[in-house]
XYZ file of C-alpha atoms in Angstrom:
295
model
C -0.035 -0.092 0.129
C 1.227 3.772 -0.388
C 2.845 5.680 2.287
C 2.162 9.454 2.577
C 5.022 11.577 4.407
C 4.218 14.434 6.705
C 7.287 17.283 6.554
C 6.576 18.918 9.600
C 8.229 22.038 10.083
C 8.666 23.186 13.841
C 11.030 25.742 16.428
C 8.304 25.756 19.538
C 4.743 25.202 21.165
C 5.818 21.457 21.294
C 3.198 20.416 23.388
C 1.283 20.994 20.235
C 3.518 19.613 18.380
C 2.828 16.213 20.377
C -1.330 16.403 19.303
C -0.065 16.535 16.384
C 2.661 13.925 16.010
C -0.425 10.892 18.384
C -3.417 12.050 15.287
C -0.902 11.169 12.006
C 0.248 8.236 13.614
C -1.342 5.634 11.618
C 0.325 2.785 9.725
C 0.508 4.455 6.300
C 2.139 7.669 7.634
C 5.838 8.329 8.168
C 6.717 11.520 10.302
C 9.255 13.413 9.226
C 10.500 16.746 11.623
C 12.626 19.542 11.419
C 13.160 21.691 14.365
C 14.862 24.377 14.228
C 18.497 24.595 14.443
C 17.932 27.810 17.198
C 15.960 25.896 20.069
C 18.565 24.923 22.701
C 16.212 22.456 24.449
C 14.954 19.763 23.308
C 14.042 15.957 24.012
C 14.654 14.415 20.629
C 14.080 10.877 22.419
C 11.205 11.294 24.333
C 9.047 12.339 20.854
C 10.929 9.147 18.814
C 8.454 7.216 21.347
C 5.320 9.342 20.724
C 4.099 7.404 17.499
C 2.733 3.730 17.630
C 2.540 2.788 13.842
C 4.302 5.689 12.489
C 8.378 5.731 11.561
C 9.424 8.614 12.700
C 12.606 11.407 12.210
C 14.508 14.092 12.612
C 16.051 16.158 10.177
C 19.597 18.126 10.556
C 18.952 21.355 11.639
C 18.508 24.584 10.087
C 18.286 28.324 11.902
C 15.580 29.209 9.669
C 14.552 32.701 9.652
C 10.945 34.908 9.112
C 11.406 35.681 4.939
C 15.131 34.111 4.053
C 16.236 31.293 2.541
C 16.349 29.670 5.082
C 13.459 29.118 4.881
C 13.653 27.421 2.028
C 16.541 25.702 3.048
C 14.173 23.941 5.436
C 11.984 23.003 3.045
C 14.445 20.876 0.737
C 16.323 19.455 4.228
C 12.774 17.646 4.558
C 12.175 17.276 1.480
C 15.819 15.248 0.517
C 14.890 13.134 3.640
C 11.585 12.045 2.393
C 13.390 11.257 -0.626
C 15.169 8.361 0.378
C 11.638 6.586 0.180
C 9.041 6.064 -2.409
C 5.680 7.945 -0.906
C 2.704 9.479 -3.309
C 2.327 12.133 -1.738
C 4.431 14.392 0.941
C 2.455 16.399 3.445
C 4.180 20.418 4.674
C 2.820 21.096 7.375
C 3.596 23.585 10.502
C 4.447 23.237 13.717
C 1.085 25.178 14.922
C -1.322 23.745 12.160
C -3.976 20.759 13.293
C -5.276 17.664 10.950
C -9.527 18.473 11.249
C -10.074 14.599 9.378
C -8.161 11.601 11.076
C -5.023 9.871 9.849
C -6.547 7.733 8.210
C -9.585 9.674 6.309
C -6.758 12.125 5.178
C -5.066 9.166 3.489
C -8.127 7.914 1.864
C -9.291 11.746 0.775
C -5.425 11.967 -0.994
C -4.717 8.485 -2.382
C -8.872 8.608 -4.061
C -7.225 11.883 -5.591
C -3.833 9.805 -6.263
C -1.988 12.037 -9.710
C -3.343 15.959 -8.114
C -1.392 18.691 -7.270
C -2.639 20.579 -3.845
C -0.828 23.827 -3.621
C -1.931 27.477 -2.669
C -1.838 29.746 -5.121
C -3.023 33.907 -4.384
C -5.214 36.060 -6.475
C -3.976 36.917 -9.941
C -4.603 40.682 -8.482
C -2.223 40.439 -5.906
C 0.320 38.153 -8.068
C 1.181 40.863 -10.407
C 1.941 43.457 -8.027
C 4.721 45.495 -8.455
C 5.450 44.408 -4.125
C 5.547 40.586 -4.714
C 7.510 40.378 -7.543
C 10.086 42.220 -6.253
C 10.214 39.430 -3.269
C 12.429 37.718 -5.870
C 13.073 39.926 -9.064
C 15.278 42.064 -7.124
C 18.805 40.907 -5.270
C 17.510 41.353 -1.176
C 21.217 40.845 0.169
C 21.362 40.676 3.569
C 19.140 37.415 3.868
C 18.768 36.409 7.304
C 21.153 39.568 9.008
C 17.952 41.530 7.583
C 15.793 39.738 9.407
C 11.919 41.931 9.355
C 14.139 44.959 8.212
C 14.192 46.229 11.921
C 18.227 46.061 11.945
C 20.989 48.084 10.759
C 21.405 45.605 7.702
C 17.743 46.069 7.008
C 17.896 49.222 6.901
C 20.873 49.327 4.410
C 19.019 46.305 2.493
C 16.233 48.994 1.983
C 18.606 50.987 0.149
C 20.152 49.002 -1.749
C 16.464 47.656 -3.197
C 15.245 51.398 -3.967
C 18.663 51.780 -6.037
C 17.462 48.653 -7.956
C 14.025 50.018 -8.354
C 15.647 52.869 -10.155
C 17.835 50.581 -12.145
C 15.149 48.458 -13.359
C 16.725 45.157 -11.828
C 15.009 42.035 -12.899
C 17.178 39.332 -12.397
C 13.803 36.568 -13.269
C 14.191 38.438 -16.608
C 17.593 36.275 -17.828
C 15.675 32.792 -17.024
C 12.787 33.659 -17.991
C 10.566 32.914 -15.362
C 7.146 33.950 -14.020
C 6.874 34.073 -10.585
C 3.575 33.505 -8.518
C 2.779 33.310 -4.748
C 0.260 31.826 -2.268
C 1.035 29.781 1.134
C 3.987 27.155 1.185
C 2.110 24.525 2.896
C 1.077 21.719 0.690
C 0.423 18.231 -0.614
C 2.339 17.302 -3.222
C 2.865 13.530 -5.666
C 6.168 12.150 -4.946
C 6.397 12.684 -8.749
C 6.654 16.942 -7.872
C 8.714 16.531 -5.396
C 11.880 14.360 -6.834
C 10.868 17.390 -10.111
C 11.299 20.107 -7.684
C 14.349 18.198 -5.757
C 16.514 18.000 -9.434
C 15.669 21.659 -9.559
C 17.627 21.924 -6.465
C 20.547 24.094 -8.583
C 17.391 26.313 -10.102
C 15.890 27.166 -6.965
C 19.358 28.098 -5.380
C 20.044 30.402 -8.372
C 16.909 32.233 -8.445
C 15.673 32.662 -5.461
C 18.818 33.110 -3.101
C 18.736 36.576 -1.963
C 15.049 36.826 -2.093
C 12.904 37.662 0.378
C 9.353 35.451 1.527
C 10.477 33.520 -1.611
C 9.106 30.308 -0.070
C 5.417 31.050 -0.828
C 7.635 31.832 -4.541
C 9.519 28.748 -5.499
C 6.976 26.166 -5.587
C 4.751 27.723 -6.934
C 6.634 29.181 -10.088
C 8.799 26.340 -10.092
C 5.701 23.911 -10.749
C 3.804 27.111 -13.032
C 6.552 26.474 -15.748
C 6.256 22.825 -15.829
C 3.750 20.110 -17.622
C 3.144 19.246 -13.578
C 0.391 22.488 -14.346
C -1.788 20.941 -15.551
C -2.176 17.763 -12.630
C -3.336 20.652 -10.025
C -6.364 20.070 -7.492
C -7.790 24.050 -7.794
C -7.573 26.320 -11.178
C -3.951 28.186 -10.260
C -5.168 31.911 -9.111
C -8.264 30.656 -7.086
C -6.713 31.583 -3.936
C -8.965 29.736 -2.636
C -8.856 27.417 1.043
C -9.196 24.285 -0.567
C -7.003 24.194 -2.851
C -4.142 22.722 -0.341
C -6.397 21.089 1.859
C -5.650 24.274 5.010
C -7.965 26.125 5.988
C -5.999 29.519 7.129
C -7.825 32.898 8.378
C -6.241 35.973 6.391
C -9.426 38.426 7.929
C -8.945 38.291 10.794
C -5.168 37.906 11.673
C -1.770 38.026 9.890
C -3.171 34.582 10.242
C -5.730 34.825 13.148
C -5.325 31.809 16.013
C -7.839 29.718 16.006
C -10.221 30.328 19.594
C -12.774 27.714 21.047
C -16.000 29.355 19.949
C -13.957 28.623 15.964
C -14.495 24.471 16.635
C -17.839 24.173 14.509
C -16.596 26.307 11.499
C -13.022 24.414 11.624
C -15.005 20.872 11.368
C -17.578 21.574 9.368
C -14.739 23.808 6.843
C -14.116 20.692 4.319
C -10.406 21.511 4.642
C -8.151 18.896 6.603
C -5.823 20.369 8.118
C -5.587 23.829 9.668
C -3.672 27.474 10.739
C -2.484 28.240 13.251
C -3.153 26.822 17.102
C -1.484 28.340 19.919
C -2.013 26.779 23.564
C -1.044 30.207 25.357
C -3.955 31.543 23.450
C -6.549 28.985 23.600
C -5.588 25.476 24.981
C -9.319 24.604 24.941
C -9.812 24.759 20.608
C -6.557 22.225 20.582
C -7.733 19.638 22.793
C -11.710 19.500 21.885
C -10.276 18.963 17.834
C -7.629 16.545 19.199
C -10.315 14.953 21.851
C -12.778 14.598 18.407
C -10.839 13.182 16.752
C -9.743 10.345 18.904
C -13.440 9.658 20.724
C -14.620 8.459 17.772
């Protein structure tokens, strides 16, 4: 029987991570986890003992900084770890996500959808905005050092970008790359995962020295390939069902779900949701956990 790989990016909320592992624990699932290198104290041995049915693996560790190329490197690290086995689907989630269906139900859904790529795309209007294209068309020279732009390197980066705009720099033009963007959380076939890894040199060349390109690289590679005909939803649809992740950007960046959102989440038609925070609302996390484990 075909197996699935869950690729989890985590850097905190480890009580929630334990819940995710228990909910995904299923004979046909393997679980791969990346723990941010900045995390100083993590009990790997205890987490290795949590799943009773799934095999669990921890990858090499990268210091993952928001907006920097390290986000893509983290995804590539997880994909490479899983590439050693043959999976029909690979699912990328964060350590603050939760499944909304039982593991076997999620497995059945994707097996019945075999060959489709579940990748989210933003609207055409958002994608074609100059500020979106500039994430990758301009050189963001200081990467992780610039962070969110609130330090010395961030200020220098802003000056560099202003100069590049004046000079009409477009680093994508030579390679003929048309950029697309969307959520970086996906469920993709093993075929596309292998294709993506075969483009690693291209990805490093085009998307390093970029900003928030983890929301651009996969969509751009996919749409500039034959896999564009295998999308589960049309490009630019901006639908949560495109990647089966329920994320609320209208109430937050994104919004953190609370107990009053339980019915809406469970009836959303999606298979996963983000984000959750035990410090904000423990009840919603345990209501979902209980609902899925008592069936």
